[in-house]
PDB file of C-alpha atoms and ligand atoms in Angstrom:
ATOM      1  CA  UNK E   1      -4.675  22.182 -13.705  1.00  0.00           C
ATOM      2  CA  UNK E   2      -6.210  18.728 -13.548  1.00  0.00           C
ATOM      3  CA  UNK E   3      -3.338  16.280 -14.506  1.00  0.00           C
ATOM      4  CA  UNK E   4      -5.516  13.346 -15.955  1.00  0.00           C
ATOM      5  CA  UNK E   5      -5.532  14.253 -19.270  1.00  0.00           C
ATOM      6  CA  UNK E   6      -2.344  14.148 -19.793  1.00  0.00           C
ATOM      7  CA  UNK E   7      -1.790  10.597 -18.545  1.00  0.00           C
ATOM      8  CA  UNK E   8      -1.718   7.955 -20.847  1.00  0.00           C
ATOM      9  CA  UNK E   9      -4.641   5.246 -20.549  1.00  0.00           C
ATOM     10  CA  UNK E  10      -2.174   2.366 -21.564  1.00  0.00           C
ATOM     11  CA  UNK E  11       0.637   2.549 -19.867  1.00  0.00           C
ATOM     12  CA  UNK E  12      -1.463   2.566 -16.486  1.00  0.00           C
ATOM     13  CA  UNK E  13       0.489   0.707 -13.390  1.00  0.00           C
ATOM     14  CA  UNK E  14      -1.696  -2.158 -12.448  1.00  0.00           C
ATOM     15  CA  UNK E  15      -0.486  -2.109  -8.840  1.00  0.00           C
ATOM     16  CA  UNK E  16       0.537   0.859  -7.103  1.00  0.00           C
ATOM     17  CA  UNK E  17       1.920   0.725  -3.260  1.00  0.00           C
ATOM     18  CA  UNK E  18       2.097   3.843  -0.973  1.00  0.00           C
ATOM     19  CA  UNK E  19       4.185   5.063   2.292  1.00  0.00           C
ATOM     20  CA  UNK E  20       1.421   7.457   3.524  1.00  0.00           C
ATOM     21  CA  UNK E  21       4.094   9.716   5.603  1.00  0.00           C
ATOM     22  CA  UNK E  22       3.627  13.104   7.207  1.00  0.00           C
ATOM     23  CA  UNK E  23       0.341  13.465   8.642  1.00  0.00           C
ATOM     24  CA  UNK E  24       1.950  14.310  12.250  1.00  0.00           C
ATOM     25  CA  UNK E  25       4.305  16.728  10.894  1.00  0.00           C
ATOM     26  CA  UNK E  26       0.951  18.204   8.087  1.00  0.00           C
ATOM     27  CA  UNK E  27      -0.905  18.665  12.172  1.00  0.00           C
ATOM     28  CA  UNK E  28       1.874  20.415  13.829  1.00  0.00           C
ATOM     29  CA  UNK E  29       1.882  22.940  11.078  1.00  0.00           C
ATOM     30  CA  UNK E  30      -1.601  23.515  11.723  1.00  0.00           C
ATOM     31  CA  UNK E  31      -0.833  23.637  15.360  1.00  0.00           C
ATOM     32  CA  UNK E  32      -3.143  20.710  15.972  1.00  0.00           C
ATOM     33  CA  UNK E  33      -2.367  17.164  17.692  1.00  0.00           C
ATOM     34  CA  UNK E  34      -0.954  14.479  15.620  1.00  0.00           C
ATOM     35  CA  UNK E  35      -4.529  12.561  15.359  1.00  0.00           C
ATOM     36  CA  UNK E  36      -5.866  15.838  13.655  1.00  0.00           C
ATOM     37  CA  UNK E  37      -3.341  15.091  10.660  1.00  0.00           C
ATOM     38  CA  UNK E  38      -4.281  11.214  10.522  1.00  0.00           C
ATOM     39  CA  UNK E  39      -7.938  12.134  10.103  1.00  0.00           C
ATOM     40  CA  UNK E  40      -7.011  14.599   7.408  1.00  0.00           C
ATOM     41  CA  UNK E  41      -5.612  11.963   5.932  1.00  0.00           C
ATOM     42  CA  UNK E  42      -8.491   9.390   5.552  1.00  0.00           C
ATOM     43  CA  UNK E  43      -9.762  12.672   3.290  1.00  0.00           C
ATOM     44  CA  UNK E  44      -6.220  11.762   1.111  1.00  0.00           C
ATOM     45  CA  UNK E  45      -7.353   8.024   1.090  1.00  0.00           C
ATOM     46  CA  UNK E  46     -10.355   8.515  -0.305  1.00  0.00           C
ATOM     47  CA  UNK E  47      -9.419  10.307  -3.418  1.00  0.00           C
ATOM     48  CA  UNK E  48      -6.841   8.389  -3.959  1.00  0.00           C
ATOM     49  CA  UNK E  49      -8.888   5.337  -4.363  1.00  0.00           C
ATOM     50  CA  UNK E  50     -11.428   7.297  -6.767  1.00  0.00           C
ATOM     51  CA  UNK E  51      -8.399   8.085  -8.282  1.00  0.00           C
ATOM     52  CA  UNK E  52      -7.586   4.397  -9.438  1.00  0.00           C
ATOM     53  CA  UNK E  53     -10.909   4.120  -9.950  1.00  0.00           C
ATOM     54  CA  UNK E  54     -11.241   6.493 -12.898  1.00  0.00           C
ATOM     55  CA  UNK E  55      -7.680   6.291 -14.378  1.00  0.00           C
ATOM     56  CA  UNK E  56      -7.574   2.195 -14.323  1.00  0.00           C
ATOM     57  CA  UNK E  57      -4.794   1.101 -10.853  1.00  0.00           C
ATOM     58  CA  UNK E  58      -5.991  -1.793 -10.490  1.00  0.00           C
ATOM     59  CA  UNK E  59      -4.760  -2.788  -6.998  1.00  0.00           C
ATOM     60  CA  UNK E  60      -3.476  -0.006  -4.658  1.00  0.00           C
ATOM     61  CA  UNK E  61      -1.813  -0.950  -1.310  1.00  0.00           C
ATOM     62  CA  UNK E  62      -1.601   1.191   1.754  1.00  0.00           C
ATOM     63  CA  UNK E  63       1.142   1.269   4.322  1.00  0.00           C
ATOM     64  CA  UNK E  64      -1.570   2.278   7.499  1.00  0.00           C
ATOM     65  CA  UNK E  65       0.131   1.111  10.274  1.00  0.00           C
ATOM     66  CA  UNK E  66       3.535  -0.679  10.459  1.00  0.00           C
ATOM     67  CA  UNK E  67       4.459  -3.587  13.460  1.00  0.00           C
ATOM     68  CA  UNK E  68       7.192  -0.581  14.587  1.00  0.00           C
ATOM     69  CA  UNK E  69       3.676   1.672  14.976  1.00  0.00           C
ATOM     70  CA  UNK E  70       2.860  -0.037  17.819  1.00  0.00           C
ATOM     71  CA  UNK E  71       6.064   1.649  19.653  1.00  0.00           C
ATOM     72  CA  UNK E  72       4.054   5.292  19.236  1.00  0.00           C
ATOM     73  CA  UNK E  73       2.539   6.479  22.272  1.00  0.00           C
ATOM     74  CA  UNK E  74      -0.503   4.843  23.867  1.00  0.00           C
ATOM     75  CA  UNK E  75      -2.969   7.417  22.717  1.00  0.00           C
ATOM     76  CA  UNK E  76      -1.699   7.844  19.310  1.00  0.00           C
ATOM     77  CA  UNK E  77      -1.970   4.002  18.896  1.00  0.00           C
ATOM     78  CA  UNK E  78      -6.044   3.957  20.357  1.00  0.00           C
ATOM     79  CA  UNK E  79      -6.571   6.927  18.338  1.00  0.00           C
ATOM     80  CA  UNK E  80      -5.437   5.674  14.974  1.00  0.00           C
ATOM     81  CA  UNK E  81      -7.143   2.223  16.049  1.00  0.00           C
ATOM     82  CA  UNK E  82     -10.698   4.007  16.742  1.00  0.00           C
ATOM     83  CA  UNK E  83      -9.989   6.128  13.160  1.00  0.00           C
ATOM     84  CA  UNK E  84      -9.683   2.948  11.517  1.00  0.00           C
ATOM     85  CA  UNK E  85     -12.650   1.256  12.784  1.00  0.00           C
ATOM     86  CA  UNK E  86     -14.675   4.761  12.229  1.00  0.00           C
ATOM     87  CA  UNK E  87     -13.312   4.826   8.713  1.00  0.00           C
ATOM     88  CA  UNK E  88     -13.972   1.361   7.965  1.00  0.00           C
ATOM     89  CA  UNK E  89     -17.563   1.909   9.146  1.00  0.00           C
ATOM     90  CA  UNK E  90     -18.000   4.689   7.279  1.00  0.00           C
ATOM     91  CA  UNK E  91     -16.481   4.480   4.181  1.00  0.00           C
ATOM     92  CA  UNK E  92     -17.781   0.765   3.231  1.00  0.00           C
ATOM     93  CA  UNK E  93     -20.955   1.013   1.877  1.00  0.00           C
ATOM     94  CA  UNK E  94     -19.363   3.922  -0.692  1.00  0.00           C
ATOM     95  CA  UNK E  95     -16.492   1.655  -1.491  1.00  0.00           C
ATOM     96  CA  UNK E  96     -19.040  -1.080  -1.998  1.00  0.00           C
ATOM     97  CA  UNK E  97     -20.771   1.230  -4.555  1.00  0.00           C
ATOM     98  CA  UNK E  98     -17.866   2.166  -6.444  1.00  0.00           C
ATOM     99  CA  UNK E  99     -16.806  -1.304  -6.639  1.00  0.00           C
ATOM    100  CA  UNK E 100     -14.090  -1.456  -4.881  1.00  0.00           C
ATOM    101  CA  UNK E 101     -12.863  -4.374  -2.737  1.00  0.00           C
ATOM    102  CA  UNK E 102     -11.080  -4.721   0.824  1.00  0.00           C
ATOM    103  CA  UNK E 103      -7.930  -6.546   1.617  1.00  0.00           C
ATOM    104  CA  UNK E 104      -5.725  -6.750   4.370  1.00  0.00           C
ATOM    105  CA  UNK E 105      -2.398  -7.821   4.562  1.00  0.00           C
ATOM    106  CA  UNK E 106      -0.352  -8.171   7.859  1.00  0.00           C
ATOM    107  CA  UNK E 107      -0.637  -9.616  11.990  1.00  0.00           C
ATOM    108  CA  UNK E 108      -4.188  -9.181  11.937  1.00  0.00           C
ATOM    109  CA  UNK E 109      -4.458 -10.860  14.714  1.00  0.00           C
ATOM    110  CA  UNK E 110      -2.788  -7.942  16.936  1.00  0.00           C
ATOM    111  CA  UNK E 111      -5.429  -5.673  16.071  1.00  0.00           C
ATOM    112  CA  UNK E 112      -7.687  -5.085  18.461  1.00  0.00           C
ATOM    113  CA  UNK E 113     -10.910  -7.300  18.020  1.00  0.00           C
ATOM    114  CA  UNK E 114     -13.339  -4.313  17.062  1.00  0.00           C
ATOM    115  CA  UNK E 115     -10.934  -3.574  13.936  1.00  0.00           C
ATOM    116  CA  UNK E 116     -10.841  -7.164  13.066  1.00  0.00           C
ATOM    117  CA  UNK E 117     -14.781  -8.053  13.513  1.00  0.00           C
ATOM    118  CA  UNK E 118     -15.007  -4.493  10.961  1.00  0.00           C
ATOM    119  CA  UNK E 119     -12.495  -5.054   8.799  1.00  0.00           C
ATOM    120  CA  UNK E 120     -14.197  -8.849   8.264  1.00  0.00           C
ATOM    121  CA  UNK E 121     -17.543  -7.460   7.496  1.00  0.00           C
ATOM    122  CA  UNK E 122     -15.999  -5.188   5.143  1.00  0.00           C
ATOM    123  CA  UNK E 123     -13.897  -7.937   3.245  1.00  0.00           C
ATOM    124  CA  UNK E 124     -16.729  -9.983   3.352  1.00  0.00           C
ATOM    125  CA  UNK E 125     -19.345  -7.430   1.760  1.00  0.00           C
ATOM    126  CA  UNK E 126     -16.643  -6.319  -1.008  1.00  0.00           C
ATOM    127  CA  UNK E 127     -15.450  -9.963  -1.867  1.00  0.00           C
ATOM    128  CA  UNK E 128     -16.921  -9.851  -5.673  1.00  0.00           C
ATOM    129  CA  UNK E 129     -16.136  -6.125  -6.636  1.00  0.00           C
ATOM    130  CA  UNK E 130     -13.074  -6.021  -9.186  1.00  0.00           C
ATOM    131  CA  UNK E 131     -12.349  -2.434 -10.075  1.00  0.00           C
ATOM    132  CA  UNK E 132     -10.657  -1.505  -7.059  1.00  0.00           C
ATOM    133  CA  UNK E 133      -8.697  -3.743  -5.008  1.00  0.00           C
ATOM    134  CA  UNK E 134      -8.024  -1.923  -2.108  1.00  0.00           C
ATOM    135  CA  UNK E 135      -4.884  -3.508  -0.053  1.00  0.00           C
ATOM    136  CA  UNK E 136      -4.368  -1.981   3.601  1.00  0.00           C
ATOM    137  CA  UNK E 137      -0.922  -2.937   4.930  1.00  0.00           C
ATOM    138  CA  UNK E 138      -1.820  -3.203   8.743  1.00  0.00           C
ATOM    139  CA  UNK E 139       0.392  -3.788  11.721  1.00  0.00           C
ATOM    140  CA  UNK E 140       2.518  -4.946   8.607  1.00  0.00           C
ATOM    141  CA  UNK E 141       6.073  -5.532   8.222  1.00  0.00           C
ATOM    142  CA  UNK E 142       7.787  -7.166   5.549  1.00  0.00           C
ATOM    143  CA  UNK E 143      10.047  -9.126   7.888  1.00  0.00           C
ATOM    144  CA  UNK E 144       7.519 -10.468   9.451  1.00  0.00           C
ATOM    145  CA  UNK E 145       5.795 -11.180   5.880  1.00  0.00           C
ATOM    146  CA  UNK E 146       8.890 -12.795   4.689  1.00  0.00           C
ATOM    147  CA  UNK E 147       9.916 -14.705   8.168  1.00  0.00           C
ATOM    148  CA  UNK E 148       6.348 -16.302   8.068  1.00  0.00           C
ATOM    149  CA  UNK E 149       7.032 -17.818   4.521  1.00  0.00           C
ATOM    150  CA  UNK E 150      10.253 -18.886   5.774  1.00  0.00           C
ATOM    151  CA  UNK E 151       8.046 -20.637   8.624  1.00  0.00           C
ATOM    152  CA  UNK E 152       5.599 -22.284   6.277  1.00  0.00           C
ATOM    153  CA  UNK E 153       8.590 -23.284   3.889  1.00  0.00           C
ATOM    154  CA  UNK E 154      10.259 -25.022   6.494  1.00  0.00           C
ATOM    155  CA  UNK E 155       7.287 -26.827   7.700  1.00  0.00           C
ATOM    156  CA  UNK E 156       6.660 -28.312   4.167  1.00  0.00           C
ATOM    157  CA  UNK E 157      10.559 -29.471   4.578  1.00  0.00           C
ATOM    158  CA  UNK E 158      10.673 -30.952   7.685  1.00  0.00           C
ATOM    159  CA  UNK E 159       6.991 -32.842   6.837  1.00  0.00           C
ATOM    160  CA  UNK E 160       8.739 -34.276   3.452  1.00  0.00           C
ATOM    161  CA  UNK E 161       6.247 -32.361   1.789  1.00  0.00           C
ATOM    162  CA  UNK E 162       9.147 -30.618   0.007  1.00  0.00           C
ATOM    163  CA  UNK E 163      12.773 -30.956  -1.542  1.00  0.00           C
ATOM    164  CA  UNK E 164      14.963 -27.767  -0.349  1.00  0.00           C
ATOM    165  CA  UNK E 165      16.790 -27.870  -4.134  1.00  0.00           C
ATOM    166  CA  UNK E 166      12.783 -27.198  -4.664  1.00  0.00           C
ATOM    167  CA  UNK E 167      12.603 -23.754  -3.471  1.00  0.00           C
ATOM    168  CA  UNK E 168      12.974 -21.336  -5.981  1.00  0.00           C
ATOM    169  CA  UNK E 169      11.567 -17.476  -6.182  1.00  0.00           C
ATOM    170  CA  UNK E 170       7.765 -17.983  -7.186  1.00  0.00           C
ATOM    171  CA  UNK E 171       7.219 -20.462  -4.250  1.00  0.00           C
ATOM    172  CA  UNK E 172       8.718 -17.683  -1.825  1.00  0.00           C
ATOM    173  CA  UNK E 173       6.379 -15.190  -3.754  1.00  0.00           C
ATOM    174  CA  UNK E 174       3.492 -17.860  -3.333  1.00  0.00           C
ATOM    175  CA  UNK E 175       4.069 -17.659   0.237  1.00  0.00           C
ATOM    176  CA  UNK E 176       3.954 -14.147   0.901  1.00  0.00           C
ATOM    177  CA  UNK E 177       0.597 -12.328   1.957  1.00  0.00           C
ATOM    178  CA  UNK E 178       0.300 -10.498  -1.491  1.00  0.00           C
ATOM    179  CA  UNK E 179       0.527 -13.997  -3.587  1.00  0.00           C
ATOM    180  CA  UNK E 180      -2.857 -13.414  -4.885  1.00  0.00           C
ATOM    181  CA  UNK E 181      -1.576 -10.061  -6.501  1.00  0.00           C
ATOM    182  CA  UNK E 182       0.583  -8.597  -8.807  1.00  0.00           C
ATOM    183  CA  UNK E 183       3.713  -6.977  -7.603  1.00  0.00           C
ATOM    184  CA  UNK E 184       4.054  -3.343  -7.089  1.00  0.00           C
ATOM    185  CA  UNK E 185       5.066  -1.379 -10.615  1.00  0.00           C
ATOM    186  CA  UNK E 186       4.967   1.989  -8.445  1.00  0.00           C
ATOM    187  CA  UNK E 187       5.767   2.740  -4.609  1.00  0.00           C
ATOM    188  CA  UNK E 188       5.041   6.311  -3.833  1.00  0.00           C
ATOM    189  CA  UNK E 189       6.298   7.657  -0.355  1.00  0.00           C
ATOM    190  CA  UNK E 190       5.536  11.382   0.822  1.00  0.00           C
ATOM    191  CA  UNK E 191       6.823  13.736   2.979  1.00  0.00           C
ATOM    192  CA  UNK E 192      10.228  13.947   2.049  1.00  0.00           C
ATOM    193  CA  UNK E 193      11.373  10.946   3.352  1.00  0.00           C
ATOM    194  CA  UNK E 194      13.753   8.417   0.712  1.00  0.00           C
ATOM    195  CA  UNK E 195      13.099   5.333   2.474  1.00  0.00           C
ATOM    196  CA  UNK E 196      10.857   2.301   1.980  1.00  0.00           C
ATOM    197  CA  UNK E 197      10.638   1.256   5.941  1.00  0.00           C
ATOM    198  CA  UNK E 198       9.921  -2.784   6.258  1.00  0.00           C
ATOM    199  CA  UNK E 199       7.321  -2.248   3.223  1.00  0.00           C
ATOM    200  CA  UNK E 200       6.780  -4.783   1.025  1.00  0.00           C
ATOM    201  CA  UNK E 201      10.654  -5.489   0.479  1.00  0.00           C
ATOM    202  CA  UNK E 202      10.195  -8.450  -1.725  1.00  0.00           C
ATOM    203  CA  UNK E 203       7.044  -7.189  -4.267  1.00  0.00           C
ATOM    204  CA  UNK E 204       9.203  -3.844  -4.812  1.00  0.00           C
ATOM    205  CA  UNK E 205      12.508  -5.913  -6.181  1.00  0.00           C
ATOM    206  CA  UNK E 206      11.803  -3.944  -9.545  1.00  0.00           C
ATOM    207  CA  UNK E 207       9.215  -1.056  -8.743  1.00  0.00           C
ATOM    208  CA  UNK E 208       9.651   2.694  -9.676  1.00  0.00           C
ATOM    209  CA  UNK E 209      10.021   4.753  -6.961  1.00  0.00           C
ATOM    210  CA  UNK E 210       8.401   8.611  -6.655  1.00  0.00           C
ATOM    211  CA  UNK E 211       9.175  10.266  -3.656  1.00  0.00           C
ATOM    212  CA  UNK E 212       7.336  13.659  -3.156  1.00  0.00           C
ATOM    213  CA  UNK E 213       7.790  15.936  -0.247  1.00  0.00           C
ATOM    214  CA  UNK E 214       3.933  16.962   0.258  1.00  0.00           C
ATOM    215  CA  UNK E 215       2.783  15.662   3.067  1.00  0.00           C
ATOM    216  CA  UNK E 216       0.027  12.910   2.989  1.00  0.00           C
ATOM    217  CA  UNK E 217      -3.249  15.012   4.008  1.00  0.00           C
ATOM    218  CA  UNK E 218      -1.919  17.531   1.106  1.00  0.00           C
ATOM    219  CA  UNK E 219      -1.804  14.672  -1.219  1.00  0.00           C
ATOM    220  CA  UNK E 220      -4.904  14.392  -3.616  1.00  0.00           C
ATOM    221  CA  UNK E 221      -5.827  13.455  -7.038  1.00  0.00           C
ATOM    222  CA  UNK E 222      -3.382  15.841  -8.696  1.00  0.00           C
ATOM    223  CA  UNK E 223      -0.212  14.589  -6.828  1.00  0.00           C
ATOM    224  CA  UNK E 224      -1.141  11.359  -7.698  1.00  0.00           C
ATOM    225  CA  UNK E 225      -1.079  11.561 -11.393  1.00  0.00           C
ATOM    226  CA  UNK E 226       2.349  13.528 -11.098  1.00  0.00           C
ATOM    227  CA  UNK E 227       3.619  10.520  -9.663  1.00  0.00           C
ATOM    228  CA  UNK E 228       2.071   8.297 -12.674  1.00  0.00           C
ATOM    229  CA  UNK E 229       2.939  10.973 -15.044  1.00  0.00           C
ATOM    230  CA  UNK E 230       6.357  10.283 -13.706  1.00  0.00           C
ATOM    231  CA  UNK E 231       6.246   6.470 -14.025  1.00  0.00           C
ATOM    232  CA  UNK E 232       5.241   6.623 -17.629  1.00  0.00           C
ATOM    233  CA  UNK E 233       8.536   8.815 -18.242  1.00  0.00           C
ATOM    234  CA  UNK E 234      10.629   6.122 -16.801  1.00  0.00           C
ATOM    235  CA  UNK E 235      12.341   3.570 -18.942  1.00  0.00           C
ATOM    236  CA  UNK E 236      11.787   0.025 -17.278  1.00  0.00           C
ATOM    237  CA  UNK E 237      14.738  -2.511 -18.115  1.00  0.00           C
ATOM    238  CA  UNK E 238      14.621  -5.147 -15.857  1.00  0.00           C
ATOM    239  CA  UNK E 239      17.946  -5.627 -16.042  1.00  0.00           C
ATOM    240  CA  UNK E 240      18.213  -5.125 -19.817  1.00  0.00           C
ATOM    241  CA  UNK E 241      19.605  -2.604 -21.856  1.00  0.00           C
ATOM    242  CA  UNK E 242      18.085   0.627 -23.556  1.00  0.00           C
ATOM    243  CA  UNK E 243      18.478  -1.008 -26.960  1.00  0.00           C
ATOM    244  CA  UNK E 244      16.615  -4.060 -25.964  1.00  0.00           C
ATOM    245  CA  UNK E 245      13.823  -2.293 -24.649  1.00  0.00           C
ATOM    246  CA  UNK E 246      13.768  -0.963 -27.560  1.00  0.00           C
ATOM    247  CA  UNK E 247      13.815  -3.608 -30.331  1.00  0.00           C
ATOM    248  CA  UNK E 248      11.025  -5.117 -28.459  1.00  0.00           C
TER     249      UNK E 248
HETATM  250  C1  FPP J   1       2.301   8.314   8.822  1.00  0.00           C
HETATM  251  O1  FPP J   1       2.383   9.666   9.219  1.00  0.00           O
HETATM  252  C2  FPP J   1       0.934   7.832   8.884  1.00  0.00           C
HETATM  253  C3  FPP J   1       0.498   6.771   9.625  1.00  0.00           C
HETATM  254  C4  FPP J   1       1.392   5.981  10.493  1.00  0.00           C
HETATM  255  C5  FPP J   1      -0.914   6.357   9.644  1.00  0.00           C
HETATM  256  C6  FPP J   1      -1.652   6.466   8.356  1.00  0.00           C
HETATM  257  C7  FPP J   1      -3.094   6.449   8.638  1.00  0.00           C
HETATM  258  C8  FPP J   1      -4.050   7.132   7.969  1.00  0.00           C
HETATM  259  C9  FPP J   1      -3.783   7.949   6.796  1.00  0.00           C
HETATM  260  C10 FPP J   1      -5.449   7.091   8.446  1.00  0.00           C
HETATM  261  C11 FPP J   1      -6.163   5.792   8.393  1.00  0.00           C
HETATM  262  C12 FPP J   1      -6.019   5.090   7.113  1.00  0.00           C
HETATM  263  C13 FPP J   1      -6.960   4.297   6.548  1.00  0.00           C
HETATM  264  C14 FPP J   1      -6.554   3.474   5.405  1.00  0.00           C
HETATM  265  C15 FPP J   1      -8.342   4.230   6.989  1.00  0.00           C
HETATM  266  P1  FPP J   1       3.236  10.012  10.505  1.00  0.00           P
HETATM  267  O2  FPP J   1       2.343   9.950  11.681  1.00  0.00           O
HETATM  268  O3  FPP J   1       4.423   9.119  10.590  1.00  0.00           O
HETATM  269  O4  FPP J   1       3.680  11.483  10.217  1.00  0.00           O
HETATM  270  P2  FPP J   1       5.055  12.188  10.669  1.00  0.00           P
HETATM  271  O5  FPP J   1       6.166  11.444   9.994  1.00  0.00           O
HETATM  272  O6  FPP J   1       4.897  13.574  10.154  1.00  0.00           O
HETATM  273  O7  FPP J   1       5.122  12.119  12.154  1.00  0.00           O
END
């Protein structure tokens, strides 16, 4: 049954942040090497972002390759660094068309100089599209996020620039790689896993949560608007109560 009918068009989350999770374990059940699975799951990627596309997300983020990623072994790491040049490549001149446009958040710099010269090109082609923003989370921790505001911060203090009794919440937020966007309403993580992993620990302070145990090549259009069909059943408070929500 397709889902989208059922979800309603005003209650859409503007920003929606996932944990793509299980594409090694989705290859060994095919009896095929990990990199089979993360190729599968560029397939997953794709209709997920024609699935903002037609239902309204604005911004979708993707956790593609944490700073712990570069622990894996040697060949996994070149192999999901060639599939994200390849996909880049690829899948730009369709994202292009559909309007969508590239960001990156993370080290950038650690990424091997093809990546970076593609990813570039990409941002640079998709700069004025505005239905899609497309956010990939690469070699991407929220530590680091968060120590490197602490960094700039600090400069500003030592320089004069700024009072310490000056630092409140929106000029940490300001300082984070995602100030340009909206936080998170919705962080989806599959494969069965409950945890959220160094991602975006700041943006989620009041995000729903859906975790799903389908594995991420297994996870199209239709598990997607489960997890917004779940979203729009939740009762956001914000620290309020029920009867607040309510009256408003
Ligand atoms: C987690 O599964 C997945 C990753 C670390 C990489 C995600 C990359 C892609 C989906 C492909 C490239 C993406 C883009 C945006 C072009 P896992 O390897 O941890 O799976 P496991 O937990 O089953 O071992």
């Amino acid at each position: 049954m397709d889902l989208q009918a059922s979800i309603d068009k005003n209650n859409i989350p503007k920003h929606v942040a996932i944990i793509m999770d299980g594409n090694g374990r989705w290859a060994k059940q095919q009896g095929e090497d990990r990199i089979f699975g993360h190729h599968e799951g560029v397939n997953s990627v794709r209709e997920i972002v024609e699935a903002c596309g037609e239902i309204g997300v604005k911004y979708l983020t993707l956790y593609a390759f944490s700073t712990e990623n570069w622990n894996r072994p040697k060949e996994e790491v070149d192999g999901l660094m060639e599939l994200l040049v390849a996909t880049i490549s690829m899948e730009t001149p369709n994202l292009h068309k559909k309007g969508v446009r590239l960001q990156v958040i993370g080290d950038i710099l650690s990424l091997p100089a093809s990546c970076q010269t593609e990813l570039q090109e990409s941002i640079d082609l998709t700069a004025g599209n505005s239905k899609v923003t497309l956010i990939l989370a690469l070699s991407y921790s929220s530590k680091w996020e968060i120590t490197e505001a602490v960094k700039k911060i600090a400069k500003q203090v030592e320089a004069g620039e700024l009072k310490s009794e000056n630092i409140r919440d929106d000029l940490i937020q300001n300082n984070l790689s995602t100030h340009a966007y909206p936080n998170p309403e919705l962080m989806i993580r599959t494969s069965g896993e409950h945890r959220i992993s160094n991602f975006l620990l700041w943006q989620l302070a009041y995000a729903e949560f859906y975790f799903t145990d389908v594995f991420w090549p297994d996870f199209r259009k239709n598990e997607f608007y489960k997890a917004i069909l779940s979203y729009q059943n939740r009762e956001r408070r914000f620290g309020k109560t029920s009867e607040q929500i309510s009256n408003n």
